[in-house]
Amino acid sequence: MSLDKNKVVVGMSGGVDSSVTAYILKKQGYDVIGVTMQVWPDMNGDEQESSGGCCGLSAVDDARRVADRLEIPFYVMNFKDIFEKKVIQYFIDEYKRGRTPNPCIACNRFIKFDELLRRAHQLGAYYVATGHYAKIIYDPETQQYRIKKSNTAGKDQTYALYHFTQEQLAHTLMPLGDFESKDEVRKIAAEMGFINAYKPDSQEICFVKDDDYGSFIEANEPEVVLPGDFVDTTGKKLGTHRGIVHYTIGQRKGLEIALGKRSYVVEIRPESNQVVLGDNEDVFGAELIAEDVNFIHLSYTNEPISVQAQIRYNARASEAILYPMENKTMKVVFKNPQRAITPGQAVVFYQGDLLLGGGTISSKVR
């Protein structure tokens, strides 16, 4: 099937960012098709209505109203099965392994820029577009695409985009990266009369009610949530925990154990069903191993690479050196110790405002 370079499928979540993305691209002359991805699992109507983000029925209604306002075609496509497999089950499995996953990164990787792109091509569209705050540029000298941080520093979303391939970037548009603030985006939406112009940003994982990850996993796979031992860093038993899925590295609140001092989760051991507690200094580390590493425009090399590395979405990138290992694995050594290096989370690599790539933290090096 031949693809039309003037046709773009916009993933419309019902939020203001994707709505303004659709408006901008239509204004630029693109033939825009709006698509909302139906990803929510089976639930009753009230639960769907109350679900946040792109999972609720209200999100579909908001996206449809914006599409009507823009006079563009709009479709709701069923992505439930692949979302269940690639995002929800992955989320559960990672917690069972004693890790803390980032399902939004998995959604970007497997749903928005893989499956949605495939379906866009089936519609004859050359591009997909989203409301991410990031900039995609083409370097004619190297003939490669690159991703740069958004002009809106407080909204930059490049941390969740490190899995991109060159092929995907060639077919992706992100027009919001050049905006200086979210207020500019909301102003455009208000001027266009969009119903979602001042809709609050979603802060929670869309399929987890009340941000209660442990209860979500207990409800789906109760047999894996078993009580176990709290131990200290020497292995001494301190008490009993509710199940490792309820804890994450660096956690202090909600431990429900009195030790006469502030204690923090410093390690989770799924093989022995133990949660290790320690002092604040035990939470810090200067080295980690990253697996499943992807570079967007660099080739793998055996030489160390100086970068700024970021270990969670809201963290500040810090000076580090990458030491290549086998099988898409990297050792990351920070100039200064980092708090709560958490297996399952992403570590993402930058040079200035340029996103190099990233990987999944598999362990903290002791």
Short mmCIF file of C-alpha atoms in Angstrom, two decimals:
data_model
loop_
_atom_site.label_atom_id
_atom_site.label_comp_id
_atom_site.label_asym_id
_atom_site.label_seq_id
_atom_site.Cartn_x
_atom_site.Cartn_y
_atom_site.Cartn_z
CA MET A 1 0.00 0.00 0.00
CA SER A 2 1.32 3.43 -0.92
CA LEU A 3 1.40 5.93 1.94
CA ASP A 4 0.23 9.53 1.64
CA LYS A 5 2.85 11.91 3.10
CA ASN A 6 0.11 14.47 3.60
CA LYS A 7 -2.00 12.16 5.77
CA VAL A 8 -1.44 11.85 9.53
CA VAL A 9 -3.19 9.89 12.25
CA VAL A 10 -3.26 11.81 15.53
CA GLY A 11 -3.56 9.78 18.71
CA MET A 12 -6.26 11.75 20.54
CA SER A 13 -6.42 10.97 24.26
CA GLY A 14 -9.14 13.49 25.04
CA GLY A 15 -6.60 15.85 26.55
CA VAL A 16 -5.65 19.34 25.46
CA ASP A 17 -2.20 18.45 24.11
CA SER A 18 -3.34 15.93 21.51
CA SER A 19 -6.28 18.17 20.59
CA VAL A 20 -4.01 21.13 19.83
CA THR A 21 -1.66 18.77 17.96
CA ALA A 22 -4.54 17.85 15.64
CA TYR A 23 -5.41 21.54 15.18
CA ILE A 24 -1.82 22.55 14.36
CA LEU A 25 -1.34 19.79 11.81
CA LYS A 26 -4.63 20.58 10.09
CA LYS A 27 -3.64 24.26 10.00
CA GLN A 28 -0.33 23.21 8.40
CA GLY A 29 -2.26 21.52 5.60
CA TYR A 30 -2.15 17.89 6.65
CA ASP A 31 -5.06 15.54 6.05
CA VAL A 32 -5.71 14.72 9.71
CA ILE A 33 -7.47 11.64 11.09
CA GLY A 34 -8.24 11.50 14.81
CA VAL A 35 -7.94 8.15 16.58
CA THR A 36 -8.61 7.32 20.21
CA MET A 37 -7.10 4.03 21.31
CA GLN A 38 -9.51 1.94 23.34
CA VAL A 39 -7.15 0.34 25.85
CA TRP A 40 -9.17 0.00 29.03
CA PRO A 41 -9.69 -3.55 30.33
CA ASP A 42 -13.15 -5.04 30.85
CA MET A 43 -15.04 -3.02 33.45
CA ASN A 44 -18.53 -1.70 33.98
CA GLY A 45 -19.71 1.65 32.70
CA ASP A 46 -19.28 3.49 36.01
CA GLU A 47 -15.69 2.27 36.32
CA GLN A 48 -14.90 3.29 32.76
CA GLU A 49 -16.38 6.70 33.35
CA SER A 50 -14.29 7.25 36.46
CA SER A 51 -11.05 5.96 34.97
CA GLY A 52 -8.49 8.66 34.37
CA GLY A 53 -6.28 9.54 31.42
CA CYS A 54 -6.96 7.91 28.09
CA CYS A 55 -8.88 4.99 29.60
CA GLY A 56 -12.15 6.68 30.55
CA LEU A 57 -15.28 7.04 28.44
CA SER A 58 -15.18 10.79 29.01
CA ALA A 59 -11.83 10.88 27.19
CA VAL A 60 -13.46 9.41 24.08
CA ASP A 61 -16.28 11.93 24.27
CA ASP A 62 -13.85 14.85 24.63
CA ALA A 63 -11.73 13.65 21.71
CA ARG A 64 -14.80 13.18 19.51
CA ARG A 65 -16.05 16.68 20.28
CA VAL A 66 -12.69 18.18 19.36
CA ALA A 67 -12.62 16.18 16.12
CA ASP A 68 -16.11 17.43 15.28
CA ARG A 69 -14.97 20.98 15.98
CA LEU A 70 -12.01 20.52 13.62
CA GLU A 71 -14.18 18.72 11.06
CA ILE A 72 -11.80 15.78 10.82
CA PRO A 73 -12.62 12.03 10.68
CA PHE A 74 -12.55 10.34 14.07
CA TYR A 75 -12.32 6.67 15.01
CA VAL A 76 -12.13 4.65 18.21
CA MET A 77 -9.83 1.67 17.67
CA ASN A 78 -9.63 -1.39 19.92
CA PHE A 79 -6.15 -1.84 21.35
CA LYS A 80 -7.34 -3.74 24.42
CA ASP A 81 -5.64 -7.09 23.78
CA ILE A 82 -2.19 -5.71 23.00
CA PHE A 83 -2.45 -3.22 25.87
CA GLU A 84 -3.33 -6.04 28.24
CA LYS A 85 -0.33 -8.07 27.10
CA LYS A 86 2.33 -5.41 26.58
CA VAL A 87 1.45 -2.91 29.29
CA ILE A 88 -0.78 -4.32 32.03
CA GLN A 89 0.73 -7.81 32.25
CA TYR A 90 4.22 -6.37 31.96
CA PHE A 91 3.35 -4.01 34.83
CA ILE A 92 2.20 -6.91 37.02
CA ASP A 93 5.12 -9.17 36.09
CA GLU A 94 7.69 -6.49 36.91
CA TYR A 95 6.26 -5.93 40.37
CA LYS A 96 6.29 -9.69 40.94
CA ARG A 97 10.03 -9.58 40.16
CA GLY A 98 10.55 -6.95 42.85
CA ARG A 99 10.93 -4.17 40.29
CA THR A 100 9.11 -0.87 39.76
CA PRO A 101 8.01 -0.57 36.12
CA ASN A 102 7.11 2.47 34.04
CA PRO A 103 4.00 1.47 32.06
CA CYS A 104 3.88 4.78 30.17
CA ILE A 105 7.20 3.93 28.53
CA ALA A 106 5.87 0.49 27.58
CA CYS A 107 2.73 2.13 26.16
CA ASN A 108 4.80 4.50 24.04
CA ARG A 109 7.05 1.70 22.82
CA PHE A 110 4.50 -0.96 21.96
CA ILE A 111 1.19 0.86 21.53
CA LYS A 112 1.57 4.45 20.32
CA PHE A 113 4.65 4.18 18.13
CA ASP A 114 4.38 0.57 17.05
CA GLU A 115 0.81 -0.71 16.83
CA LEU A 116 -0.79 2.70 16.19
CA LEU A 117 1.78 3.39 13.48
CA ARG A 118 1.02 0.03 11.87
CA ARG A 119 -2.70 0.82 11.81
CA ALA A 120 -2.02 4.31 10.50
CA HIS A 121 -0.19 2.75 7.57
CA GLN A 122 -3.23 0.53 6.97
CA LEU A 123 -5.25 3.74 6.58
CA GLY A 124 -2.70 5.01 4.05
CA ALA A 125 -1.27 7.59 6.45
CA TYR A 126 2.47 8.21 6.36
CA TYR A 127 2.61 9.74 9.83
CA VAL A 128 1.35 9.32 13.37
CA ALA A 129 1.36 12.33 15.68
CA THR A 130 1.01 12.75 19.43
CA GLY A 131 0.88 15.59 21.94
CA HIS A 132 4.25 14.78 23.47
CA TYR A 133 6.50 17.69 24.43
CA ALA A 134 9.63 16.78 22.46
CA LYS A 135 11.30 17.79 19.20
CA ILE A 136 12.07 15.45 16.32
CA ILE A 137 14.70 16.80 13.96
CA TYR A 138 16.46 15.43 10.89
CA ASP A 139 20.21 15.73 10.52
CA PRO A 140 20.97 15.83 6.78
CA GLU A 141 24.68 15.33 7.42
CA THR A 142 24.21 11.93 9.07
CA GLN A 143 20.85 11.28 7.40
CA GLN A 144 19.43 10.35 10.78
CA TYR A 145 16.59 11.53 12.97
CA ARG A 146 17.20 12.83 16.46
CA ILE A 147 15.09 13.76 19.46
CA LYS A 148 15.71 16.93 21.43
CA LYS A 149 14.19 18.19 24.64
CA SER A 150 11.10 20.35 24.42
CA ASN A 151 11.35 24.13 24.72
CA THR A 152 8.90 23.73 27.61
CA ALA A 153 11.39 22.43 30.15
CA GLY A 154 8.80 21.72 32.81
CA LYS A 155 6.77 19.56 30.41
CA ASP A 156 9.58 17.82 28.54
CA GLN A 157 8.67 14.17 27.92
CA THR A 158 11.78 12.85 26.19
CA TYR A 159 12.51 10.59 29.20
CA ALA A 160 9.68 8.32 28.03
CA LEU A 161 10.74 8.29 24.36
CA TYR A 162 14.15 6.64 24.38
CA HIS A 163 12.93 3.46 22.64
CA PHE A 164 12.39 5.15 19.26
CA THR A 165 13.92 3.61 16.14
CA GLN A 166 14.97 5.56 13.08
CA GLU A 167 12.10 4.01 11.10
CA GLN A 168 9.54 5.12 13.68
CA LEU A 169 10.96 8.64 13.86
CA ALA A 170 10.70 8.98 10.09
CA HIS A 171 6.93 8.51 10.46
CA THR A 172 6.27 10.54 13.62
CA LEU A 173 5.30 14.17 14.22
CA MET A 174 5.36 16.02 17.56
CA PRO A 175 4.49 19.67 16.92
CA LEU A 176 4.27 20.76 20.57
CA GLY A 177 8.03 20.62 21.19
CA ASP A 178 8.56 24.20 20.03
CA PHE A 179 6.08 25.76 22.48
CA GLU A 180 7.54 27.73 25.37
CA SER A 181 4.80 26.85 27.87
CA LYS A 182 1.71 24.73 28.41
CA ASP A 183 -0.24 27.98 28.82
CA GLU A 184 0.32 28.70 25.12
CA VAL A 185 -1.23 25.35 24.24
CA ARG A 186 -4.23 25.93 26.49
CA LYS A 187 -4.71 29.40 25.00
CA ILE A 188 -4.96 27.94 21.50
CA ALA A 189 -7.47 25.35 22.73
CA ALA A 190 -9.56 28.03 24.41
CA GLU A 191 -9.55 30.19 21.29
CA MET A 192 -10.72 27.18 19.29
CA GLY A 193 -13.52 26.52 21.77
CA PHE A 194 -12.23 23.07 22.73
CA ILE A 195 -14.13 21.60 25.66
CA ASN A 196 -10.88 20.31 27.20
CA ALA A 197 -8.93 23.60 27.06
CA TYR A 198 -8.48 23.70 30.83
CA LYS A 199 -8.78 19.99 31.54
CA PRO A 200 -6.25 19.02 34.24
CA ASP A 201 -3.29 16.88 33.23
CA SER A 202 -3.62 13.23 34.17
CA GLN A 203 -1.15 12.35 36.93
CA GLU A 204 -1.94 8.68 37.46
CA ILE A 205 -1.54 5.44 35.56
CA CYS A 206 -4.79 5.14 33.67
CA PHE A 207 -5.60 1.52 34.54
CA VAL A 208 -4.72 1.75 38.27
CA LYS A 209 -7.47 3.24 40.41
CA ASP A 210 -6.36 5.76 43.05
CA ASP A 211 -2.70 5.11 42.17
CA ASP A 212 -2.79 2.00 44.41
CA TYR A 213 -0.44 -0.34 42.54
CA GLY A 214 -0.32 -3.04 45.20
CA SER A 215 -4.10 -3.37 45.43
CA PHE A 216 -4.33 -3.53 41.64
CA ILE A 217 -1.92 -6.47 41.52
CA GLU A 218 -3.63 -8.17 44.46
CA ALA A 219 -6.95 -7.92 42.64
CA ASN A 220 -5.53 -9.42 39.45
CA GLU A 221 -3.14 -12.07 40.82
CA PRO A 222 -3.82 -12.44 44.56
CA GLU A 223 -1.88 -15.70 44.78
CA VAL A 224 1.46 -13.90 44.19
CA VAL A 225 1.06 -11.35 46.99
CA LEU A 226 2.48 -13.19 49.99
CA PRO A 227 3.66 -11.76 53.34
CA GLY A 228 7.37 -12.03 54.00
CA ASP A 229 10.18 -10.69 56.14
CA PHE A 230 11.47 -7.19 56.59
CA VAL A 231 15.21 -7.56 57.18
CA ASP A 232 18.05 -5.12 57.76
CA THR A 233 21.14 -4.87 55.57
CA THR A 234 22.82 -7.67 57.56
CA GLY A 235 19.88 -10.04 57.06
CA LYS A 236 18.42 -9.71 60.56
CA LYS A 237 14.63 -10.06 60.64
CA LEU A 238 12.83 -6.88 61.67
CA GLY A 239 9.17 -7.73 61.07
CA THR A 240 6.64 -8.84 58.46
CA HIS A 241 5.69 -7.09 55.23
CA ARG A 242 2.44 -7.32 53.25
CA GLY A 243 3.97 -8.56 49.99
CA ILE A 244 6.79 -7.16 47.87
CA VAL A 245 4.42 -5.57 45.33
CA HIS A 246 3.53 -2.93 47.93
CA TYR A 247 7.06 -1.50 48.11
CA THR A 248 9.58 0.38 46.00
CA ILE A 249 13.18 1.50 46.49
CA GLY A 250 13.52 4.63 48.65
CA GLN A 251 10.07 4.27 50.19
CA ARG A 252 9.70 5.46 53.80
CA LYS A 253 5.98 6.01 54.34
CA GLY A 254 3.50 3.18 54.53
CA LEU A 255 5.95 0.57 55.80
CA GLU A 256 3.79 -0.10 58.89
CA ILE A 257 6.72 -1.06 61.05
CA ALA A 258 8.10 0.82 64.07
CA LEU A 259 11.88 0.67 64.44
CA GLY A 260 12.49 3.79 66.51
CA LYS A 261 14.11 5.57 63.59
CA ARG A 262 13.39 6.51 59.99
CA SER A 263 13.84 3.50 57.76
CA TYR A 264 13.80 3.19 54.01
CA VAL A 265 13.39 0.37 51.49
CA VAL A 266 16.89 -0.20 50.11
CA GLU A 267 16.42 -3.53 48.32
CA ILE A 268 13.65 -5.96 47.32
CA ARG A 269 14.54 -9.64 47.10
CA PRO A 270 11.82 -11.57 45.24
CA GLU A 271 13.70 -14.88 45.43
CA SER A 272 13.48 -14.87 49.25
CA ASN A 273 10.39 -12.63 49.49
CA GLN A 274 12.32 -10.14 51.62
CA VAL A 275 12.21 -6.36 51.80
CA VAL A 276 15.47 -4.87 53.05
CA LEU A 277 15.27 -1.75 55.23
CA GLY A 278 18.14 0.61 55.95
CA ASP A 279 19.15 4.18 56.64
CA ASN A 280 18.86 7.05 54.21
CA GLU A 281 22.50 6.74 53.14
CA ASP A 282 21.86 3.10 52.17
CA VAL A 283 19.42 4.32 49.50
CA PHE A 284 22.19 6.06 47.53
CA GLY A 285 24.37 4.49 44.87
CA ALA A 286 26.79 5.65 42.20
CA GLU A 287 26.66 2.75 39.72
CA LEU A 288 23.99 0.72 37.99
CA ILE A 289 23.55 -1.86 35.27
CA ALA A 290 21.11 -1.05 32.46
CA GLU A 291 19.64 -3.72 30.18
CA ASP A 292 17.73 -3.60 26.88
CA VAL A 293 19.63 -0.43 25.97
CA ASN A 294 18.56 1.45 22.84
CA PHE A 295 20.47 4.23 21.11
CA ILE A 296 18.42 6.42 18.82
CA HIS A 297 21.13 7.61 16.46
CA LEU A 298 24.42 6.24 17.82
CA SER A 299 26.05 2.95 16.95
CA TYR A 300 27.18 0.66 19.73
CA THR A 301 30.81 1.13 20.61
CA ASN A 302 33.26 -0.41 23.04
CA GLU A 303 34.42 3.05 24.13
CA PRO A 304 33.07 4.81 27.25
CA ILE A 305 30.57 7.60 26.56
CA SER A 306 30.18 10.75 28.67
CA VAL A 307 26.51 11.62 29.18
CA GLN A 308 24.01 13.10 31.54
CA ALA A 309 21.88 10.22 32.86
CA GLN A 310 18.40 10.49 34.37
CA ILE A 311 17.03 7.67 36.55
CA ARG A 312 13.38 8.72 36.91
CA TYR A 313 10.89 10.98 35.20
CA ASN A 314 11.08 13.89 37.64
CA ALA A 315 14.78 13.55 38.48
CA ARG A 316 17.51 15.83 37.21
CA ALA A 317 19.97 14.34 34.74
CA SER A 318 23.44 13.91 36.27
CA GLU A 319 26.93 13.53 34.85
CA ALA A 320 27.81 9.92 34.18
CA ILE A 321 29.94 7.63 32.03
CA LEU A 322 28.54 4.67 30.10
CA TYR A 323 30.65 1.54 29.88
CA PRO A 324 29.35 -0.82 27.17
CA MET A 325 28.88 -4.48 28.09
CA GLU A 326 27.49 -7.47 26.19
CA ASN A 327 23.92 -8.00 24.96
CA LYS A 328 22.68 -4.39 24.91
CA THR A 329 23.82 -3.87 28.49
CA MET A 330 25.57 -0.85 29.95
CA LYS A 331 27.29 -0.04 33.21
CA VAL A 332 26.43 3.52 34.22
CA VAL A 333 28.81 5.24 36.64
CA PHE A 334 27.66 8.57 38.07
CA LYS A 335 29.95 11.39 39.10
CA ASN A 336 27.82 11.85 42.23
CA PRO A 337 25.72 9.22 44.07
CA GLN A 338 22.06 9.03 43.09
CA ARG A 339 19.12 8.47 45.41
CA ALA A 340 16.92 5.40 44.98
CA ILE A 341 18.33 3.67 41.90
CA THR A 342 15.31 1.49 41.20
CA PRO A 343 15.31 -1.73 39.13
CA GLY A 344 12.56 -1.64 36.52
CA GLN A 345 12.72 2.12 36.04
CA ALA A 346 14.34 3.67 32.97
CA VAL A 347 17.75 5.28 32.90
CA VAL A 348 17.89 7.73 30.00
CA PHE A 349 20.98 9.28 28.43
CA TYR A 350 21.44 12.85 27.19
CA GLN A 351 24.14 15.10 25.84
CA GLY A 352 22.82 18.58 26.49
CA ASP A 353 19.29 18.74 25.09
CA LEU A 354 19.90 15.77 22.78
CA LEU A 355 18.33 12.43 23.74
CA LEU A 356 20.80 9.63 23.01
CA GLY A 357 18.78 6.67 24.24
CA GLY A 358 18.30 4.67 27.39
CA GLY A 359 17.58 1.32 28.99
CA THR A 360 15.95 -0.40 31.94
CA ILE A 361 17.73 -0.43 35.29
CA SER A 362 18.38 -4.07 36.19
CA SER A 363 20.41 -3.54 39.36
CA LYS A 364 22.34 -1.12 41.52
CA VAL A 365 26.04 -1.96 41.73
CA ARG A 366 27.16 -2.30 45.33
#
